[in-house]
């Protein structure tokens, strides 16, 4: 057995152990070196029928995005290879990649993940194995840096996200090629991986080699290590922000609001995250940093201010104490000078979802 095969088997074994030894796993395979190597390694455990004595069966799925000529033939050939490896059952899922407004790569990823989750449901699989490598992780971090992304994006891809497992994040891409050679498999090489039209492809083919040349070997490993460190920080901040948000948010008639004094007093790292959570709570999308800055700036305005528009048809406004006093219920018996209980404390940031206008 080639040493790299033993290394890969150990990484998959550890990933399945960390996931609680799922009894039925699904390998997502495009036919490329990374996912084909993963399929070969998973098939080894499937043939044995167990991982560390825990029963396991291994199924396979190939997603045909229909974005290239001959994609159906590539998918069918890949499915045949998976069956020869011993995966069962093996399915081909054909998807239509619809525009989402976030670029073709994101649209293809969304369609692929939806197909994988559907296949896992239909086949009763507890885990979905993806073949992303350490090189993919490094490229993800570099792209996040180039886009000015925050901690969440720079943390890269998670080894575990729901049912998705990425056991090969500790392997280099070249090692997956070596596994395919050792297993006498002929992977398919996706031409889009070297297409300069895609930012990730440019990063892979043009940027990373220059970094390795100019900064010395080890850049890829360092970028991936950065992701691992930031994942811990991002998880801590995410948990703290969630607890803080739930302790502050008030909801009424489809609107979420936050007491401005409490939000203003939060550290900036939490303040921005809490505002983003409020936007998501009413049906919005993750705001970019510029939009979050605009919403956060409402806390420094005098009187009522806004609205600031956030992605996903969400508006956020600051409602001042005086406006809150005018909003008090006019129920019989109320004093003319009564002030709502929340207004006695401070103003508030109000988040509401607005239906898009029909042209």
CSV table of C-alpha atoms in Angstrom, one decimal:
chain,number,residue,atom,x,y,z
A,1,UNK,CA,0.0,0.0,0.0
A,2,UNK,CA,1.3,3.4,-0.9
A,3,UNK,CA,2.0,5.6,2.1
A,4,UNK,CA,-0.3,8.3,0.8
A,5,UNK,CA,-3.2,5.9,0.7
A,6,UNK,CA,-2.6,4.9,4.3
A,7,UNK,CA,-2.5,8.6,5.2
A,8,UNK,CA,-5.7,9.3,3.5
A,9,UNK,CA,-7.5,6.3,5.0
A,10,UNK,CA,-6.4,7.5,8.5
A,11,UNK,CA,-7.8,11.0,7.8
A,12,UNK,CA,-11.1,9.6,6.7
A,13,UNK,CA,-11.2,7.2,9.6
A,14,UNK,CA,-10.6,10.1,12.0
A,15,UNK,CA,-13.3,12.2,10.3
A,16,UNK,CA,-15.9,9.5,10.6
A,17,UNK,CA,-14.9,8.9,14.2
A,18,UNK,CA,-15.3,12.6,15.0
A,19,UNK,CA,-18.8,12.5,13.3
A,20,UNK,CA,-19.9,9.7,15.6
A,21,UNK,CA,-19.3,6.8,13.1
A,22,UNK,CA,-22.3,7.4,10.7
A,23,UNK,CA,-23.5,4.0,9.5
A,24,UNK,CA,-24.3,5.1,6.0
A,25,UNK,CA,-22.2,7.7,4.1
A,26,UNK,CA,-22.6,9.3,0.7
A,27,UNK,CA,-19.5,10.2,-1.4
A,28,UNK,CA,-20.0,13.2,-3.7
A,29,UNK,CA,-17.8,12.6,-6.7
A,30,UNK,CA,-17.3,14.7,-9.8
A,31,UNK,CA,-14.7,12.3,-11.3
A,32,UNK,CA,-11.8,14.7,-10.6
A,33,UNK,CA,-8.7,13.6,-8.7
A,34,UNK,CA,-9.8,14.9,-5.3
A,35,UNK,CA,-13.2,13.3,-5.1
A,36,UNK,CA,-12.2,10.2,-7.0
A,37,UNK,CA,-9.4,9.6,-4.4
A,38,UNK,CA,-11.9,10.1,-1.7
A,39,UNK,CA,-14.3,7.6,-3.3
A,40,UNK,CA,-11.5,5.0,-3.5
A,41,UNK,CA,-10.5,5.5,0.2
A,42,UNK,CA,-14.2,5.4,1.3
A,43,UNK,CA,-14.7,2.2,-0.8
A,44,UNK,CA,-12.0,0.5,1.2
A,45,UNK,CA,-14.0,0.9,4.4
A,46,UNK,CA,-17.2,0.0,2.5
A,47,UNK,CA,-15.7,-3.3,1.4
A,48,UNK,CA,-14.5,-4.0,5.0
A,49,UNK,CA,-18.0,-3.1,6.2
A,50,UNK,CA,-16.9,-1.2,9.2
A,51,UNK,CA,-14.8,1.7,10.7
A,52,UNK,CA,-13.1,0.8,14.0
A,53,UNK,CA,-15.7,-1.9,14.4
A,54,UNK,CA,-18.7,0.3,13.6
A,55,UNK,CA,-20.7,-0.9,10.6
A,56,UNK,CA,-20.6,1.4,7.6
A,57,UNK,CA,-22.0,1.3,4.0
A,58,UNK,CA,-20.9,3.7,1.3
A,59,UNK,CA,-23.1,5.1,-1.5
A,60,UNK,CA,-22.1,7.5,-4.2
A,61,UNK,CA,-23.6,10.4,-6.1
A,62,UNK,CA,-22.5,12.4,-9.2
A,63,UNK,CA,-24.0,15.8,-9.8
A,64,UNK,CA,-24.3,16.8,-13.4
A,65,UNK,CA,-24.5,20.6,-13.6
A,66,UNK,CA,-25.1,20.6,-17.3
A,67,UNK,CA,-22.7,23.5,-17.7
A,68,UNK,CA,-20.4,21.9,-20.2
A,69,UNK,CA,-20.8,19.9,-23.4
A,70,UNK,CA,-20.6,16.2,-22.7
A,71,UNK,CA,-21.3,16.6,-19.0
A,72,UNK,CA,-23.8,13.7,-19.0
A,73,UNK,CA,-21.2,11.4,-20.5
A,74,UNK,CA,-18.7,12.4,-17.8
A,75,UNK,CA,-21.2,11.9,-15.1
A,76,UNK,CA,-22.2,8.4,-16.4
A,77,UNK,CA,-18.6,7.3,-16.7
A,78,UNK,CA,-17.8,8.5,-13.2
A,79,UNK,CA,-20.9,6.7,-11.8
A,80,UNK,CA,-19.6,3.5,-13.5
A,81,UNK,CA,-16.2,3.9,-11.9
A,82,UNK,CA,-17.8,4.3,-8.5
A,83,UNK,CA,-19.8,1.1,-9.0
A,84,UNK,CA,-16.6,-0.7,-9.9
A,85,UNK,CA,-15.1,0.5,-6.7
A,86,UNK,CA,-17.9,-1.1,-4.8
A,87,UNK,CA,-20.0,1.9,-3.8
A,88,UNK,CA,-23.7,1.1,-3.8
A,89,UNK,CA,-26.1,2.5,-4.7
A,90,UNK,CA,-24.6,5.1,-7.1
A,91,UNK,CA,-26.8,7.8,-8.5
A,92,UNK,CA,-26.5,10.6,-11.0
A,93,UNK,CA,-28.3,13.8,-10.1
A,94,UNK,CA,-28.9,16.3,-12.8
A,95,UNK,CA,-29.4,20.0,-11.8
A,96,UNK,CA,-30.4,23.2,-13.4
A,97,UNK,CA,-28.0,26.0,-12.2
A,98,UNK,CA,-30.2,29.1,-11.8
A,99,UNK,CA,-28.7,32.6,-11.5
A,100,UNK,CA,-28.7,33.7,-7.8
A,101,UNK,CA,-27.0,37.1,-8.2
A,102,UNK,CA,-23.9,35.9,-6.5
A,103,UNK,CA,-22.0,34.6,-9.6
A,104,UNK,CA,-21.9,31.3,-11.5
A,105,UNK,CA,-19.6,29.5,-9.0
A,106,UNK,CA,-22.0,30.3,-6.1
A,107,UNK,CA,-25.0,29.3,-8.1
A,108,UNK,CA,-23.4,26.0,-9.1
A,109,UNK,CA,-22.4,25.3,-5.5
A,110,UNK,CA,-25.9,26.0,-4.2
A,111,UNK,CA,-27.5,23.7,-6.8
A,112,UNK,CA,-24.9,21.0,-6.1
A,113,UNK,CA,-25.4,21.1,-2.3
A,114,UNK,CA,-29.2,21.0,-2.7
A,115,UNK,CA,-28.8,17.9,-4.9
A,116,UNK,CA,-26.4,16.3,-2.4
A,117,UNK,CA,-28.8,16.9,0.6
A,118,UNK,CA,-31.7,15.5,-1.4
A,119,UNK,CA,-29.7,12.4,-2.4
A,120,UNK,CA,-28.6,11.9,1.2
A,121,UNK,CA,-32.3,12.1,2.3
A,122,UNK,CA,-33.4,9.6,-0.3
A,123,UNK,CA,-30.7,7.1,0.4
A,124,UNK,CA,-30.9,7.5,4.2
A,125,UNK,CA,-27.3,8.7,4.6
A,126,UNK,CA,-26.0,10.3,7.8
A,127,UNK,CA,-23.0,12.0,6.2
A,128,UNK,CA,-21.9,13.4,2.9
A,129,UNK,CA,-18.2,13.2,2.1
A,130,UNK,CA,-16.6,16.0,0.0
A,131,UNK,CA,-13.1,15.9,-1.5
A,132,UNK,CA,-11.9,19.4,-0.7
A,133,UNK,CA,-8.1,19.5,0.0
A,134,UNK,CA,-5.7,21.7,1.9
A,135,UNK,CA,-5.0,23.6,-1.4
A,136,UNK,CA,-8.7,24.4,-1.8
A,137,UNK,CA,-8.7,25.7,1.8
A,138,UNK,CA,-5.7,28.0,1.1
A,139,UNK,CA,-7.4,29.3,-2.1
A,140,UNK,CA,-10.6,30.0,-0.1
A,141,UNK,CA,-8.6,32.1,2.5
A,142,UNK,CA,-6.8,34.0,-0.2
A,143,UNK,CA,-10.0,34.8,-2.0
A,144,UNK,CA,-11.5,36.0,1.2
A,145,UNK,CA,-8.5,38.3,1.8
A,146,UNK,CA,-8.8,39.7,-1.7
A,147,UNK,CA,-12.5,40.5,-1.2
A,148,UNK,CA,-12.0,42.1,2.2
A,149,UNK,CA,-14.1,39.5,3.9
A,150,UNK,CA,-14.5,39.1,7.7
A,151,UNK,CA,-13.5,36.3,10.1
A,152,UNK,CA,-16.3,34.0,9.0
A,153,UNK,CA,-15.0,33.9,5.4
A,154,UNK,CA,-11.3,33.8,6.3
A,155,UNK,CA,-12.0,30.8,8.4
A,156,UNK,CA,-12.5,28.9,5.2
A,157,UNK,CA,-14.3,25.7,4.8
A,158,UNK,CA,-15.3,23.7,7.9
A,159,UNK,CA,-14.3,20.1,8.3
A,160,UNK,CA,-17.8,19.5,9.5
A,161,UNK,CA,-20.9,21.5,8.6
A,162,UNK,CA,-24.2,19.6,9.2
A,163,UNK,CA,-24.0,16.4,7.3
A,164,UNK,CA,-21.1,17.6,5.2
A,165,UNK,CA,-17.7,16.2,6.0
A,166,UNK,CA,-14.4,17.2,4.5
A,167,UNK,CA,-11.9,14.6,5.6
A,168,UNK,CA,-9.2,15.6,3.1
A,169,UNK,CA,-8.5,19.2,4.3
A,170,UNK,CA,-5.2,17.9,5.6
A,171,UNK,CA,-4.1,16.5,2.2
A,172,UNK,CA,-2.5,18.3,-0.6
A,173,UNK,CA,-4.0,18.2,-4.1
A,174,UNK,CA,-1.0,16.4,-5.5
A,175,UNK,CA,-1.5,13.7,-2.9
A,176,UNK,CA,-5.0,12.9,-4.3
A,177,UNK,CA,-3.4,12.6,-7.7
A,178,UNK,CA,-1.0,10.1,-6.3
A,179,UNK,CA,-3.8,8.1,-4.6
A,180,UNK,CA,-5.5,7.8,-8.0
A,181,UNK,CA,-2.3,6.6,-9.5
A,182,UNK,CA,-1.8,4.0,-6.7
A,183,UNK,CA,-5.4,2.8,-7.2
A,184,UNK,CA,-5.0,2.7,-11.0
A,185,UNK,CA,-7.8,5.2,-11.5
A,186,UNK,CA,-8.0,7.8,-14.3
A,187,UNK,CA,-9.6,11.0,-13.0
A,188,UNK,CA,-11.4,13.5,-15.2
A,189,UNK,CA,-9.8,17.0,-15.2
A,190,UNK,CA,-12.4,19.7,-15.3
A,191,UNK,CA,-11.4,22.3,-17.8
A,192,UNK,CA,-13.1,25.0,-15.7
A,193,UNK,CA,-10.4,24.5,-13.1
A,194,UNK,CA,-8.0,26.3,-15.4
A,195,UNK,CA,-10.5,28.8,-16.9
A,196,UNK,CA,-9.3,32.4,-16.2
A,197,UNK,CA,-12.9,33.5,-16.3
A,198,UNK,CA,-13.3,32.2,-12.7
A,199,UNK,CA,-11.6,33.9,-9.8
A,200,UNK,CA,-10.8,30.6,-8.1
A,201,UNK,CA,-9.2,29.2,-11.2
A,202,UNK,CA,-7.0,32.3,-11.6
A,203,UNK,CA,-6.0,32.0,-7.9
A,204,UNK,CA,-5.1,28.3,-8.4
A,205,UNK,CA,-3.3,28.6,-11.7
A,206,UNK,CA,-1.7,32.1,-11.5
A,207,UNK,CA,-1.6,33.5,-8.0
A,208,UNK,CA,-0.7,30.5,-5.8
A,209,UNK,CA,2.4,29.5,-7.9
A,210,UNK,CA,3.7,33.0,-7.7
A,211,UNK,CA,3.2,33.2,-3.9
A,212,UNK,CA,5.1,29.9,-3.5
A,213,UNK,CA,7.9,31.1,-5.8
A,214,UNK,CA,8.3,34.6,-4.2
A,215,UNK,CA,7.5,33.8,-0.6
A,216,UNK,CA,8.9,30.3,-0.5
A,217,UNK,CA,7.3,26.9,0.1
A,218,UNK,CA,4.8,26.5,2.8
A,219,UNK,CA,2.5,29.4,1.8
A,220,UNK,CA,-0.4,27.0,1.1
A,221,UNK,CA,0.0,25.3,4.5
A,222,UNK,CA,0.2,28.6,6.3
A,223,UNK,CA,-3.0,29.9,4.7
A,224,UNK,CA,-4.8,26.7,5.6
A,225,UNK,CA,-3.4,27.0,9.2
A,226,UNK,CA,-4.8,30.5,9.3
A,227,UNK,CA,-8.2,29.1,8.5
A,228,UNK,CA,-8.0,26.6,11.2
A,229,UNK,CA,-7.1,29.2,13.8
A,230,UNK,CA,-9.8,31.6,12.7
A,231,UNK,CA,-12.4,28.9,12.8
A,232,UNK,CA,-12.0,28.8,16.6
A,233,UNK,CA,-12.2,32.6,16.9
A,234,UNK,CA,-15.2,32.7,14.5
A,235,UNK,CA,-17.0,30.0,16.4
A,236,UNK,CA,-16.5,31.8,19.8
A,237,UNK,CA,-17.7,35.1,18.4
A,238,UNK,CA,-20.7,33.5,16.7
A,239,UNK,CA,-21.8,31.8,19.9
A,240,UNK,CA,-21.4,34.9,21.9
A,241,UNK,CA,-23.2,37.0,19.3
A,242,UNK,CA,-26.1,34.6,19.2
A,243,UNK,CA,-26.5,34.6,23.0
A,244,UNK,CA,-26.3,38.4,23.0
A,245,UNK,CA,-28.8,38.8,20.2
A,246,UNK,CA,-31.3,36.5,21.8
A,247,UNK,CA,-31.0,38.4,25.1
A,248,UNK,CA,-31.8,41.7,23.4
A,249,UNK,CA,-34.2,41.1,20.5
A,250,UNK,CA,-37.9,41.9,20.8
A,251,UNK,CA,-40.3,40.8,18.1
A,252,UNK,CA,-43.8,42.2,17.3
A,253,UNK,CA,-46.0,41.9,14.2
A,254,UNK,CA,-43.2,40.8,11.9
A,255,UNK,CA,-40.7,43.4,13.2
A,256,UNK,CA,-37.6,42.8,15.2
A,257,UNK,CA,-36.1,45.6,17.3
A,258,UNK,CA,-33.1,46.1,19.5
A,259,UNK,CA,-32.7,48.6,22.4
A,260,UNK,CA,-30.1,51.1,21.0
A,261,UNK,CA,-28.3,51.7,24.3
A,262,UNK,CA,-27.6,48.0,24.8
A,263,UNK,CA,-26.4,47.7,21.2
A,264,UNK,CA,-24.3,50.8,21.4
A,265,UNK,CA,-22.5,49.5,24.5
A,266,UNK,CA,-21.4,46.3,22.8
A,267,UNK,CA,-17.8,45.8,21.6
A,268,UNK,CA,-17.7,46.5,17.9
A,269,UNK,CA,-17.1,42.8,16.9
A,270,UNK,CA,-20.4,41.9,18.7
A,271,UNK,CA,-22.3,45.0,17.7
A,272,UNK,CA,-21.9,44.3,13.9
A,273,UNK,CA,-22.7,40.7,14.4
A,274,UNK,CA,-25.9,41.4,16.4
A,275,UNK,CA,-27.1,43.8,13.7
A,276,UNK,CA,-26.5,41.2,11.0
A,277,UNK,CA,-28.4,38.6,13.0
A,278,UNK,CA,-31.4,41.0,13.3
A,279,UNK,CA,-31.4,41.5,9.6
A,280,UNK,CA,-31.4,37.7,9.1
A,281,UNK,CA,-34.1,37.2,11.7
A,282,UNK,CA,-36.6,39.2,9.6
A,283,UNK,CA,-35.7,37.4,6.4
A,284,UNK,CA,-32.7,39.3,5.0
A,285,UNK,CA,-29.3,38.1,3.6
A,286,UNK,CA,-25.9,38.5,5.2
A,287,UNK,CA,-25.0,42.2,4.7
A,288,UNK,CA,-21.6,43.3,3.5
A,289,UNK,CA,-19.4,45.4,5.7
A,290,UNK,CA,-20.4,48.7,4.0
A,291,UNK,CA,-24.1,48.1,4.6
A,292,UNK,CA,-23.4,47.0,8.2
A,293,UNK,CA,-21.5,50.2,8.8
A,294,UNK,CA,-24.4,52.3,7.5
A,295,UNK,CA,-26.8,50.5,9.8
A,296,UNK,CA,-24.5,50.8,12.8
A,297,UNK,CA,-24.1,54.5,12.1
A,298,UNK,CA,-27.7,55.0,13.0
A,299,UNK,CA,-26.7,54.6,16.6
A,300,UNK,CA,-24.8,57.9,16.4
A,301,UNK,CA,-27.6,59.9,14.8
A,302,UNK,CA,-29.8,62.4,16.6
A,303,UNK,CA,-33.5,61.7,16.6
A,304,UNK,CA,-35.2,59.2,14.4
A,305,UNK,CA,-33.1,58.2,11.4
A,306,UNK,CA,-33.1,55.9,8.4
A,307,UNK,CA,-34.2,53.7,6.9
A,308,UNK,CA,-30.9,52.0,5.8
A,309,UNK,CA,-31.5,49.3,3.2
A,310,UNK,CA,-29.9,45.9,3.7
A,311,UNK,CA,-29.7,42.9,1.3
A,312,UNK,CA,-32.8,40.8,1.1
A,313,UNK,CA,-35.3,43.7,1.2
A,314,UNK,CA,-34.7,44.5,4.8
A,315,UNK,CA,-34.7,48.1,6.2
A,316,UNK,CA,-33.4,49.2,9.5
A,317,UNK,CA,-34.3,52.5,11.2
A,318,UNK,CA,-33.6,54.3,14.5
A,319,UNK,CA,-36.7,55.2,16.4
A,320,UNK,CA,-36.0,58.0,19.0
A,321,UNK,CA,-37.5,58.3,22.4
A,322,UNK,CA,-39.8,61.1,21.3
A,323,UNK,CA,-41.2,59.0,18.5
A,324,UNK,CA,-41.6,56.1,20.8
A,325,UNK,CA,-43.7,58.3,23.1
A,326,UNK,CA,-45.9,59.3,20.2
A,327,UNK,CA,-46.4,55.6,19.4
A,328,UNK,CA,-47.8,54.7,22.8
A,329,UNK,CA,-51.2,52.9,22.7
A,330,UNK,CA,-54.2,55.2,22.9
A,331,UNK,CA,-56.2,52.8,25.0
A,332,UNK,CA,-58.9,54.3,27.1
A,333,UNK,CA,-57.6,55.4,30.5
A,334,UNK,CA,-54.1,56.0,29.3
A,335,UNK,CA,-52.6,59.2,30.6
A,336,UNK,CA,-51.9,61.8,27.9
A,337,UNK,CA,-48.3,61.9,28.9
A,338,UNK,CA,-47.7,58.2,29.3
A,339,UNK,CA,-44.6,56.8,27.7
A,340,UNK,CA,-44.3,53.1,26.6
A,341,UNK,CA,-42.2,51.0,28.9
A,342,UNK,CA,-39.5,50.4,26.3
A,343,UNK,CA,-39.3,54.1,25.5
A,344,UNK,CA,-38.5,54.9,29.2
A,345,UNK,CA,-35.2,53.1,28.7
A,346,UNK,CA,-34.0,54.2,25.3
A,347,UNK,CA,-34.7,54.4,21.6
A,348,UNK,CA,-34.5,51.3,19.4
A,349,UNK,CA,-33.2,49.9,16.1
A,350,UNK,CA,-36.2,48.5,14.1
A,351,UNK,CA,-35.7,45.9,11.4
A,352,UNK,CA,-38.5,45.0,9.0
A,353,UNK,CA,-38.8,43.0,5.8
A,354,UNK,CA,-40.3,44.8,2.9
A,355,UNK,CA,-41.8,43.0,-0.1
A,356,UNK,CA,-40.0,44.0,-3.3
A,357,UNK,CA,-41.9,46.3,-5.5
A,358,UNK,CA,-43.5,44.8,-8.6
A,359,UNK,CA,-42.5,46.5,-11.8
